[in-house]
PDB file of C-alpha atoms in Angstrom:
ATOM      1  CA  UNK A   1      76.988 -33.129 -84.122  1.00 48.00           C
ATOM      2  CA  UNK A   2      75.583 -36.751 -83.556  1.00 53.00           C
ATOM      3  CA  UNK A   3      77.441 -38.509 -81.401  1.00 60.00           C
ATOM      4  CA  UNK A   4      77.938 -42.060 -83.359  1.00 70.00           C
ATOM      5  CA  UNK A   5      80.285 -44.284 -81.111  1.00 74.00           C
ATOM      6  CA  UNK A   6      82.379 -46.488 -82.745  1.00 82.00           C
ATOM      7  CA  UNK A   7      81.971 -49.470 -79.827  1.00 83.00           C
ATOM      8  CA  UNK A   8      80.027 -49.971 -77.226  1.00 84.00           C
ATOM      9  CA  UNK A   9      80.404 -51.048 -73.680  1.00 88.00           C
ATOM     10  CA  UNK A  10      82.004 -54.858 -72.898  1.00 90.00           C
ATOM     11  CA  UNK A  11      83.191 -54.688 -76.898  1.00 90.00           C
ATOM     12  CA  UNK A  12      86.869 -56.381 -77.100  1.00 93.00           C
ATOM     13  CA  UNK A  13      89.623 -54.164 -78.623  1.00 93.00           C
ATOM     14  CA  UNK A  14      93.338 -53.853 -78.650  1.00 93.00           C
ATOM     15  CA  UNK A  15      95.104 -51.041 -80.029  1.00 92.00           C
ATOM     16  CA  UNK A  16      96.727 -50.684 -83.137  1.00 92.00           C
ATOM     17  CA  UNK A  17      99.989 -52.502 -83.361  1.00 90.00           C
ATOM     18  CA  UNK A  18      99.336 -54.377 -79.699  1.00 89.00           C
ATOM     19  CA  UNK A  19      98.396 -57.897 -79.182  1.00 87.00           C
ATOM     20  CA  UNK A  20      96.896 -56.657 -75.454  1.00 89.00           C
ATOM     21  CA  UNK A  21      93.123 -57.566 -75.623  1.00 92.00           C
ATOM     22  CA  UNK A  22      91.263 -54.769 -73.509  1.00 94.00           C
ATOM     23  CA  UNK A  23      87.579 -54.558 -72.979  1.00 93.00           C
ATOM     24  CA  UNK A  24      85.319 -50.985 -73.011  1.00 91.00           C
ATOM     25  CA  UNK A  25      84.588 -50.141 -69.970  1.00 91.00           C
ATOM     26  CA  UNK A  26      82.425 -46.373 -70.535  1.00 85.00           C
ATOM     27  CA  UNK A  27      82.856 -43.440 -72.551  1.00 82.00           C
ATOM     28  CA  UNK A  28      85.201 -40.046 -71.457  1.00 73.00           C
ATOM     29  CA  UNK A  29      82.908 -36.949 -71.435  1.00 64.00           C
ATOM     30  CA  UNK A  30      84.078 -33.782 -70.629  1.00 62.00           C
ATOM     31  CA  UNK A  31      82.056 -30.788 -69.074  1.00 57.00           C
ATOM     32  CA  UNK A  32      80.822 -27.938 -71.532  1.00 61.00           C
ATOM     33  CA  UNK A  33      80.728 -23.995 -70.216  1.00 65.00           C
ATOM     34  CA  UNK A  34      77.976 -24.475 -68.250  1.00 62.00           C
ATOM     35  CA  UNK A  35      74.212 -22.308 -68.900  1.00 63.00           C
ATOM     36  CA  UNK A  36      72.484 -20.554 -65.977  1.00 64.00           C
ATOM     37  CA  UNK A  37      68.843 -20.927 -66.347  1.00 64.00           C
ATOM     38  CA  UNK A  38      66.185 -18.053 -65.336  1.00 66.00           C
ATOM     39  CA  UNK A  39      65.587 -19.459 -61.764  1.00 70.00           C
ATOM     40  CA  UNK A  40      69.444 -19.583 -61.194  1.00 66.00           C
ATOM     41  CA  UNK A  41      69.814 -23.041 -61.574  1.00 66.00           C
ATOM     42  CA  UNK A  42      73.400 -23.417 -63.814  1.00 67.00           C
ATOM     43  CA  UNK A  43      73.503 -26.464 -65.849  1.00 66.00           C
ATOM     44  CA  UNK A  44      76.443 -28.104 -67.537  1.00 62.00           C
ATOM     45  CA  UNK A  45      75.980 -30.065 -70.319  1.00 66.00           C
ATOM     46  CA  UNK A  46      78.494 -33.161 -71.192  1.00 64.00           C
ATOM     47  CA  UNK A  47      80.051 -34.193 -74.488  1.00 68.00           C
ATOM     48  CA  UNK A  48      82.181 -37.041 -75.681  1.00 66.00           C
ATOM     49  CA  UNK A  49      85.762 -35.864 -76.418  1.00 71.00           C
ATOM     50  CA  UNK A  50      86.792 -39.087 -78.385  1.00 76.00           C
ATOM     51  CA  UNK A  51      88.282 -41.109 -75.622  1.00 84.00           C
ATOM     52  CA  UNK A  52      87.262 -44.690 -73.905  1.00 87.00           C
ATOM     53  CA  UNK A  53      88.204 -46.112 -71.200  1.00 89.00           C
ATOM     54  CA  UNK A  54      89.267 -49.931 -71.441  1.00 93.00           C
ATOM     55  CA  UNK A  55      90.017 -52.465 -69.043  1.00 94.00           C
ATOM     56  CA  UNK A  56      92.523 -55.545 -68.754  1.00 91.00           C
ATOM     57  CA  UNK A  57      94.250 -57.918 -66.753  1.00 92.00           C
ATOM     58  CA  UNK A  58      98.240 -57.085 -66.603  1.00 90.00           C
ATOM     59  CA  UNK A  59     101.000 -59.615 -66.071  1.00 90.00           C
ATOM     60  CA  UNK A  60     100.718 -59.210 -62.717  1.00 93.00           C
ATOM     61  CA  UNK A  61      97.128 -59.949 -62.625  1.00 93.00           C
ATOM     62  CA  UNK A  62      96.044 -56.400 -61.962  1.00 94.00           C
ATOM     63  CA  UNK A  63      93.077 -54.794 -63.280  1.00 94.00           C
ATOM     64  CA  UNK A  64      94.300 -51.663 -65.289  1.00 94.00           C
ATOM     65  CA  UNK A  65      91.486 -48.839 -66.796  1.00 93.00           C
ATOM     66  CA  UNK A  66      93.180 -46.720 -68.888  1.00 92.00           C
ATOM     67  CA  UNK A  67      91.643 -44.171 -71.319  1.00 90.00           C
ATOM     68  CA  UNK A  68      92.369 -44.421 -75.080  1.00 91.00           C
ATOM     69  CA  UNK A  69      91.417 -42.221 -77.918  1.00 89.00           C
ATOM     70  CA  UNK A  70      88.585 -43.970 -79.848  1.00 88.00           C
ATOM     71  CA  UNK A  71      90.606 -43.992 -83.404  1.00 88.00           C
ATOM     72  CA  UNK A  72      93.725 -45.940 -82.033  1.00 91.00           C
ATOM     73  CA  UNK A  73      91.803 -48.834 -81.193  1.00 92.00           C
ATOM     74  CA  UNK A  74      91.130 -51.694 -83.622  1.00 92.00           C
ATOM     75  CA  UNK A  75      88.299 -54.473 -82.625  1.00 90.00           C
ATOM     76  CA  UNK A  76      89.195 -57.941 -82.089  1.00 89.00           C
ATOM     77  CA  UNK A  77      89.117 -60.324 -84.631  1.00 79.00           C
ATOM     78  CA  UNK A  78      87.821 -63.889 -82.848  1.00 72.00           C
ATOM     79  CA  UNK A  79      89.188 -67.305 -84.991  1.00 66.00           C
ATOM     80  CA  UNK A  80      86.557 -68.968 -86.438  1.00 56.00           C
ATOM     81  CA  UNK A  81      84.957 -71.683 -84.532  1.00 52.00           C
ATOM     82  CA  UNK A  82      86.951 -75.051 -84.551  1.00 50.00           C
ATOM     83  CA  UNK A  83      85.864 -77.202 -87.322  1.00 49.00           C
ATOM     84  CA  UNK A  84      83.737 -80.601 -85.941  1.00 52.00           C
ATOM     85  CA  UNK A  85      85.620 -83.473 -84.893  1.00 50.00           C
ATOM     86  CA  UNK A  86      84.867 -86.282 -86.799  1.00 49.00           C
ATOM     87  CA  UNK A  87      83.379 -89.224 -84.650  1.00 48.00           C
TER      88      UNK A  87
END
């Protein structure tokens, strides 16, 4: 399976149904059963399991990281700029 990520790191996001903006921080891997190699040497592979971890500024102006699941966030939708002031 390709792993296709949905956003990428520093992307802004909130999730659905919150107005909380929250910015990716990395993507959650978990370890895999692990493969010992002929000279002993055990490996263990990584995969993503669907979560990211985000990061914002609370009310109490504390950084939180928190992992979500990928498909309950939504992107952030920026306003246009301002139009030009006329001069």
């Amino acid at each position: 399976m390709m792993f296709n990520p949905k956003y990428i790191k520093d992307d802004w996001v909130k999730k659905r149904g919150s107005s909380q903006l929250m910015q990716i921080e990395e993507y959650q891997t978990e370890m895999t059963e692990g493969v010992t190699m002929g000279w002993g040497i055990k490996t263990a592979p990584r995969k993503y399991n669907g979560k990211v971890w985000c990061s914002w500024v609370n009310k109490n102006n504390a950084l939180v990281t928190e992992p979500f699941n990928e498909a309950d966030l939504e992107p952030v939708k920026w306003p246009e700029a301002t139009m030009k002031v006329k001069q």
